[in-house]
Amino acid sequence: MHELLSAASADAYVDALRGTVDRVATRFRTTTQPFSGASREHLQVLVDAVDLDGPGCGTPAALREVDELFAQHAVWFHDPAYTAHLNCPVALPAVAAEAVLAAVNPSVDTYDQSTVGTLMERRLVAWTAGRVGFVAGGGVFTSGGTQSNLQALLVAREHALATRPGAVLADLVVLASASSHFSVQRSARLLGLAHDAVRLVPVDERGRMRPDALAIALRHVERDGRHPMAVVATAGTTDRGCVDPLAAVADVCDAADVWLHVDAAYGCGLLVSRTRRHLLDGVERARSVTVDFHKAFFQPVSSSALLVRHAADLRLVAHHHDYLNPAGEDEPNQVDVSLQTTRRFDALKLWATLRALGPDRLGEMVDATIDLTAAVHDVVDADPDLRLLSPTDLSTVLFRYQPSGLDDARADALVGRVRRVLFDSGRALVARTTLDGRPCLKLTLLNPATTVDDVRGVLDLVRQTAAALLEGEELLRQDEAVAR
Ligand SMILES: *Cc1c(COP(=O)(O)O)cnc(C)c1O
């Protein structure tokens, strides 16, 4: 059975991986833009042309196909012109560790399936909890911030139902802000809360939750005969990259005895920053914290964790099964504290990265992205054609192409079209979002190797594209005038 990885196929394994690594390395050496620019129609034809019911073509041919079909048209987050979403370039030791994971294929649900892996995951959870400031903290790796937020709110729900006399599901209220991640709303639905369970606390001019408004919102919850289940603060909002005032929010939560969850999916890189850790001051007063290593620690997807201040909190929803993790058994079974059963040992990648680079170096890399972003803000601010729209604590740039004389409606209409034209060309990937009701362009800069000049190149493309679109509109208008 040479199809399966075993002692008998170890040589074939070496060949398969060597060939694969060589092809991927060639892609890295030769790729000059973040996306090939192939049209969706063309990609659909390529995908449909593959006969999945045909006879096997053998491992080398199948892997060549993977390279030509997938890698050739993949989106490359390491390319400096990739500035769209919260995707980071990945750390080398993590990529190598991922290969170990794929081959060994452990599952960290029970100790007897992962042994030392379980202990390594628990050690990393304790390390991260220590960085947060949780003295007796616990936690578990998850598939992403979405799952971390869901589990946090699940635990908060159980806690509220257990500790608030008379509270029932339909009464529970979650206080978040308009800048909170959408997974908060979705979690509330999944958790069976009322349709109006999530109330949005007003924010300041940078989109940060206002502690005074939170205090008022909590009083309103009480006035309405409802029960506060949790407050969700965000350390690094997805669009603006701003950190809610965590200590002041914690003060309000403590006064009302409400569960504080801090969503630090984006801002968790500050945990290793030697210059900006203070932005997270107060996070240690949360009951639960979401961290996304695949956003801020240069980890391949997936790598995320939920941390709790009291390790026992995660056991509020533990289940025991005779075949897997019988109650009373003295083995560290992570399935007890996870929403998943079979689960990847994603912690290995972070382990390898931390050991290879050390936390301080990781922190320098995080700082480099924030420094880069500050410099880009200056560039945009000084550009007469571009308008910088909002400051950031982290690494996003919200802006619009709007030279003087271009009215708001036309500037707004350009946003989506500029993004689309750039995407279709594959030369630069930028994101778009809405700020204060108006569309805008967004850069997310998570690559410490990117230079200000690299980003200037992206901004030049934005400017050229927008100008060309406007010129096209003008020609169209003239044509129409002539036709009339
Ligand atoms: C990205 C993000 C999430 C969701 O994390 P995933 O890993 O994509 O599931 C949650 N919260 C915030 C603030 C985010 O930026």
Short mmCIF file of C-alpha atoms in Angstrom, two decimals, residues 191-432:
data_model
loop_
_atom_site.label_atom_id
_atom_site.label_comp_id
_atom_site.label_asym_id
_atom_site.label_seq_id
_atom_site.Cartn_x
_atom_site.Cartn_y
_atom_site.Cartn_z
CA LEU A 191 -26.86 30.39 21.10
CA GLY A 192 -30.61 30.77 20.93
CA LEU A 193 -30.70 34.30 22.30
CA ALA A 194 -33.56 36.63 21.45
CA HIS A 195 -33.45 38.43 18.11
CA ASP A 196 -32.85 41.73 19.86
CA ALA A 197 -30.28 40.25 22.25
CA VAL A 198 -27.27 42.14 20.89
CA ARG A 199 -27.38 45.83 21.75
CA LEU A 200 -24.84 48.14 20.16
CA VAL A 201 -23.18 50.52 22.57
CA PRO A 202 -22.37 53.94 21.04
CA VAL A 203 -18.77 54.52 19.96
CA ASP A 204 -16.44 57.49 19.90
CA GLU A 205 -15.09 59.17 16.77
CA ARG A 206 -12.60 56.33 16.30
CA GLY A 207 -15.21 53.62 16.56
CA ARG A 208 -14.27 52.63 20.13
CA MET A 209 -16.84 51.59 22.68
CA ARG A 210 -17.70 54.49 25.01
CA PRO A 211 -17.54 53.35 28.65
CA ASP A 212 -20.05 56.02 29.74
CA ALA A 213 -22.46 54.84 27.07
CA LEU A 214 -21.88 51.26 28.19
CA ALA A 215 -22.87 52.15 31.74
CA ILE A 216 -26.08 53.71 30.46
CA ALA A 217 -26.79 50.72 28.22
CA LEU A 218 -26.39 48.39 31.20
CA ARG A 219 -28.89 50.46 33.18
CA HIS A 220 -31.32 50.20 30.27
CA VAL A 221 -30.95 46.42 30.25
CA GLU A 222 -31.94 46.38 33.90
CA ARG A 223 -34.79 48.88 33.33
CA ASP A 224 -36.16 46.59 30.61
CA GLY A 225 -36.19 43.63 32.98
CA ARG A 226 -33.49 41.86 30.97
CA HIS A 227 -30.20 40.36 32.13
CA PRO A 228 -26.76 41.35 30.83
CA MET A 229 -25.00 38.18 29.66
CA ALA A 230 -21.75 39.67 28.42
CA VAL A 231 -20.03 42.80 27.24
CA VAL A 232 -17.89 42.28 24.14
CA ALA A 233 -15.04 44.75 23.80
CA THR A 234 -12.78 44.69 20.77
CA ALA A 235 -9.00 45.00 20.89
CA GLY A 236 -8.38 45.82 17.26
CA THR A 237 -11.57 46.50 15.37
CA THR A 238 -11.61 44.82 11.98
CA ASP A 239 -11.96 48.03 9.97
CA ARG A 240 -10.23 50.76 11.93
CA GLY A 241 -7.84 48.62 13.94
CA CYS A 242 -8.73 50.52 17.09
CA VAL A 243 -8.62 49.17 20.63
CA ASP A 244 -11.57 49.81 22.93
CA PRO A 245 -10.60 51.43 26.26
CA LEU A 246 -10.33 48.08 28.01
CA ALA A 247 -9.62 49.24 31.56
CA ALA A 248 -12.51 51.72 31.60
CA VAL A 249 -14.83 49.12 30.06
CA ALA A 250 -13.67 46.62 32.71
CA ASP A 251 -14.52 49.15 35.43
CA VAL A 252 -18.08 49.34 34.15
CA CYS A 253 -18.33 45.56 33.83
CA ASP A 254 -16.99 45.01 37.34
CA ALA A 255 -19.43 47.53 38.80
CA ALA A 256 -22.34 45.69 37.18
CA ASP A 257 -20.80 42.23 37.71
CA VAL A 258 -20.99 41.41 34.00
CA TRP A 259 -18.85 39.02 32.01
CA LEU A 260 -16.33 40.93 29.88
CA HIS A 261 -15.17 39.23 26.70
CA VAL A 262 -12.32 40.89 24.82
CA ASP A 263 -12.12 40.05 21.13
CA ALA A 264 -8.41 40.50 20.45
CA ALA A 265 -8.46 38.46 17.22
CA TYR A 266 -6.64 41.28 15.46
CA GLY A 267 -4.91 43.09 18.34
CA CYS A 268 -3.36 40.04 20.03
CA GLY A 269 -0.01 40.73 18.39
CA LEU A 270 0.37 43.51 20.95
CA LEU A 271 0.84 40.76 23.55
CA VAL A 272 4.44 40.37 22.32
CA SER A 273 5.12 44.01 21.48
CA ARG A 274 7.68 45.60 23.77
CA THR A 275 6.59 49.09 22.83
CA ARG A 276 2.80 48.87 22.56
CA ARG A 277 1.65 46.20 25.04
CA HIS A 278 0.09 49.03 27.07
CA LEU A 279 -2.66 49.34 24.46
CA LEU A 280 -4.02 46.10 25.93
CA ASP A 281 -3.93 47.32 29.53
CA GLY A 282 -7.03 46.04 31.26
CA VAL A 283 -7.33 42.90 29.12
CA GLU A 284 -6.35 40.87 32.20
CA ARG A 285 -9.64 41.95 33.76
CA ALA A 286 -11.69 40.18 31.07
CA ARG A 287 -13.28 36.82 31.80
CA SER A 288 -12.47 35.59 28.30
CA VAL A 289 -10.22 36.68 25.43
CA THR A 290 -10.10 35.71 21.75
CA VAL A 291 -6.69 35.66 20.08
CA ASP A 292 -6.04 34.86 16.41
CA PHE A 293 -2.51 33.68 15.85
CA HIS A 294 -3.30 33.41 12.14
CA LYS A 295 -3.84 37.15 12.02
CA ALA A 296 -1.16 38.61 14.24
CA PHE A 297 1.47 35.93 14.89
CA PHE A 298 2.35 35.04 11.28
CA GLN A 299 0.73 31.63 11.56
CA PRO A 300 -0.81 29.63 8.74
CA VAL A 301 -4.60 29.25 8.93
CA SER A 302 -5.86 27.90 11.23
CA SER A 303 -4.43 28.96 14.56
CA SER A 304 -6.53 30.71 17.16
CA ALA A 305 -7.35 30.37 20.82
CA LEU A 306 -9.89 31.22 23.43
CA LEU A 307 -8.47 32.09 26.85
CA VAL A 308 -10.40 32.35 30.09
CA ARG A 309 -9.42 33.97 33.37
CA HIS A 310 -10.64 30.98 35.38
CA ALA A 311 -9.68 27.68 33.81
CA ALA A 312 -12.75 25.97 35.30
CA ASP A 313 -15.08 28.22 33.27
CA LEU A 314 -14.50 26.20 30.11
CA ARG A 315 -15.82 23.12 31.88
CA LEU A 316 -19.26 24.71 32.21
CA VAL A 317 -20.15 22.97 28.96
CA ALA A 318 -18.03 19.82 29.28
CA HIS A 319 -19.50 16.51 28.17
CA HIS A 320 -18.17 13.10 29.00
CA HIS A 321 -18.48 10.07 26.79
CA ASP A 322 -17.65 6.56 27.85
CA TYR A 323 -15.74 5.78 24.67
CA LEU A 324 -13.66 8.96 24.67
CA ASN A 325 -13.28 10.92 27.87
CA PRO A 326 -15.12 9.16 30.68
CA ALA A 327 -15.94 11.28 33.70
CA GLY A 328 -13.52 10.92 36.55
CA GLU A 329 -10.67 9.69 34.39
CA ASP A 330 -7.38 11.30 35.21
CA GLU A 331 -6.21 12.19 31.69
CA PRO A 332 -5.91 15.70 30.23
CA ASN A 333 -8.52 15.41 27.50
CA GLN A 334 -8.81 18.70 25.65
CA VAL A 335 -12.16 17.63 24.19
CA ASP A 336 -13.53 18.50 27.62
CA VAL A 337 -12.90 22.17 26.90
CA SER A 338 -13.40 22.38 23.13
CA LEU A 339 -16.40 22.72 20.84
CA GLN A 340 -14.64 20.39 18.41
CA THR A 341 -13.93 16.71 18.83
CA THR A 342 -11.28 15.73 16.31
CA ARG A 343 -9.05 18.80 16.29
CA ARG A 344 -5.81 19.86 14.61
CA PHE A 345 -2.70 20.30 16.69
CA ASP A 346 -2.33 23.87 15.44
CA ALA A 347 -0.35 24.79 18.52
CA LEU A 348 2.69 23.01 17.07
CA LYS A 349 3.12 25.77 14.49
CA LEU A 350 3.13 28.51 17.09
CA TRP A 351 5.44 26.43 19.25
CA ALA A 352 7.98 26.12 16.44
CA THR A 353 7.68 29.83 15.67
CA LEU A 354 8.16 30.94 19.26
CA ARG A 355 11.16 28.67 19.69
CA ALA A 356 12.72 29.78 16.40
CA LEU A 357 12.15 33.52 16.72
CA GLY A 358 11.41 34.18 20.35
CA PRO A 359 8.54 36.42 21.45
CA ASP A 360 10.56 39.64 21.27
CA ARG A 361 11.38 39.16 17.61
CA LEU A 362 7.73 38.40 16.91
CA GLY A 363 6.83 41.58 18.75
CA GLU A 364 9.30 43.56 16.62
CA MET A 365 7.61 42.20 13.51
CA VAL A 366 4.21 43.25 14.82
CA ASP A 367 5.61 46.68 15.66
CA ALA A 368 7.09 46.95 12.16
CA THR A 369 3.61 46.57 10.63
CA ILE A 370 2.26 49.28 12.91
CA ASP A 371 5.19 51.60 12.15
CA LEU A 372 4.73 50.97 8.44
CA THR A 373 1.06 51.84 8.76
CA ALA A 374 1.83 55.10 10.56
CA ALA A 375 4.16 56.06 7.72
CA VAL A 376 1.51 55.17 5.13
CA HIS A 377 -1.03 57.31 6.98
CA ASP A 378 1.37 60.24 6.56
CA VAL A 379 1.74 59.50 2.85
CA VAL A 380 -2.03 59.35 2.30
CA ASP A 381 -2.59 62.42 4.42
CA ALA A 382 -0.11 64.42 2.34
CA ASP A 383 -1.59 63.28 -0.98
CA PRO A 384 -3.93 65.85 -2.53
CA ASP A 385 -5.85 63.12 -4.41
CA LEU A 386 -6.45 60.90 -1.39
CA ARG A 387 -8.35 61.46 1.84
CA LEU A 388 -7.28 59.69 4.99
CA LEU A 389 -10.45 58.88 6.90
CA SER A 390 -9.60 57.50 10.32
CA PRO A 391 -6.64 56.94 12.62
CA THR A 392 -5.67 53.42 13.73
CA ASP A 393 -3.95 51.78 16.68
CA LEU A 394 -2.83 48.87 14.52
CA SER A 395 -2.36 48.50 10.80
CA THR A 396 -5.31 49.53 8.66
CA VAL A 397 -5.59 52.49 6.33
CA LEU A 398 -9.06 53.78 5.51
CA PHE A 399 -9.10 56.26 2.66
CA ARG A 400 -10.86 57.45 -0.44
CA TYR A 401 -9.73 58.78 -3.78
CA GLN A 402 -11.24 62.23 -3.90
CA PRO A 403 -9.27 65.04 -5.52
CA SER A 404 -10.74 68.47 -5.00
CA GLY A 405 -13.64 69.06 -7.32
CA LEU A 406 -14.84 65.45 -7.23
CA ASP A 407 -18.16 65.34 -5.43
CA ASP A 408 -18.94 62.80 -2.71
CA ALA A 409 -21.34 60.74 -4.81
CA ARG A 410 -18.82 60.19 -7.58
CA ALA A 411 -16.00 59.51 -5.12
CA ASP A 412 -18.18 56.95 -3.35
CA ALA A 413 -19.14 55.26 -6.60
CA LEU A 414 -15.47 54.81 -7.48
CA VAL A 415 -14.59 52.81 -4.37
CA GLY A 416 -16.00 49.45 -5.35
CA ARG A 417 -14.98 49.84 -8.98
CA VAL A 418 -11.35 50.63 -8.13
CA ARG A 419 -11.13 47.59 -5.91
CA ARG A 420 -12.65 45.43 -8.62
CA VAL A 421 -10.42 46.66 -11.44
CA LEU A 422 -7.31 46.12 -9.31
CA PHE A 423 -8.48 42.66 -8.28
CA ASP A 424 -9.21 41.71 -11.88
CA SER A 425 -5.72 42.77 -12.88
CA GLY A 426 -4.19 40.82 -10.00
CA ARG A 427 -1.62 43.60 -9.53
CA ALA A 428 -2.82 44.91 -6.17
CA LEU A 429 -5.47 43.67 -3.78
CA VAL A 430 -7.20 46.26 -1.63
CA ALA A 431 -10.37 45.95 0.39
CA ARG A 432 -13.43 48.14 0.61
#
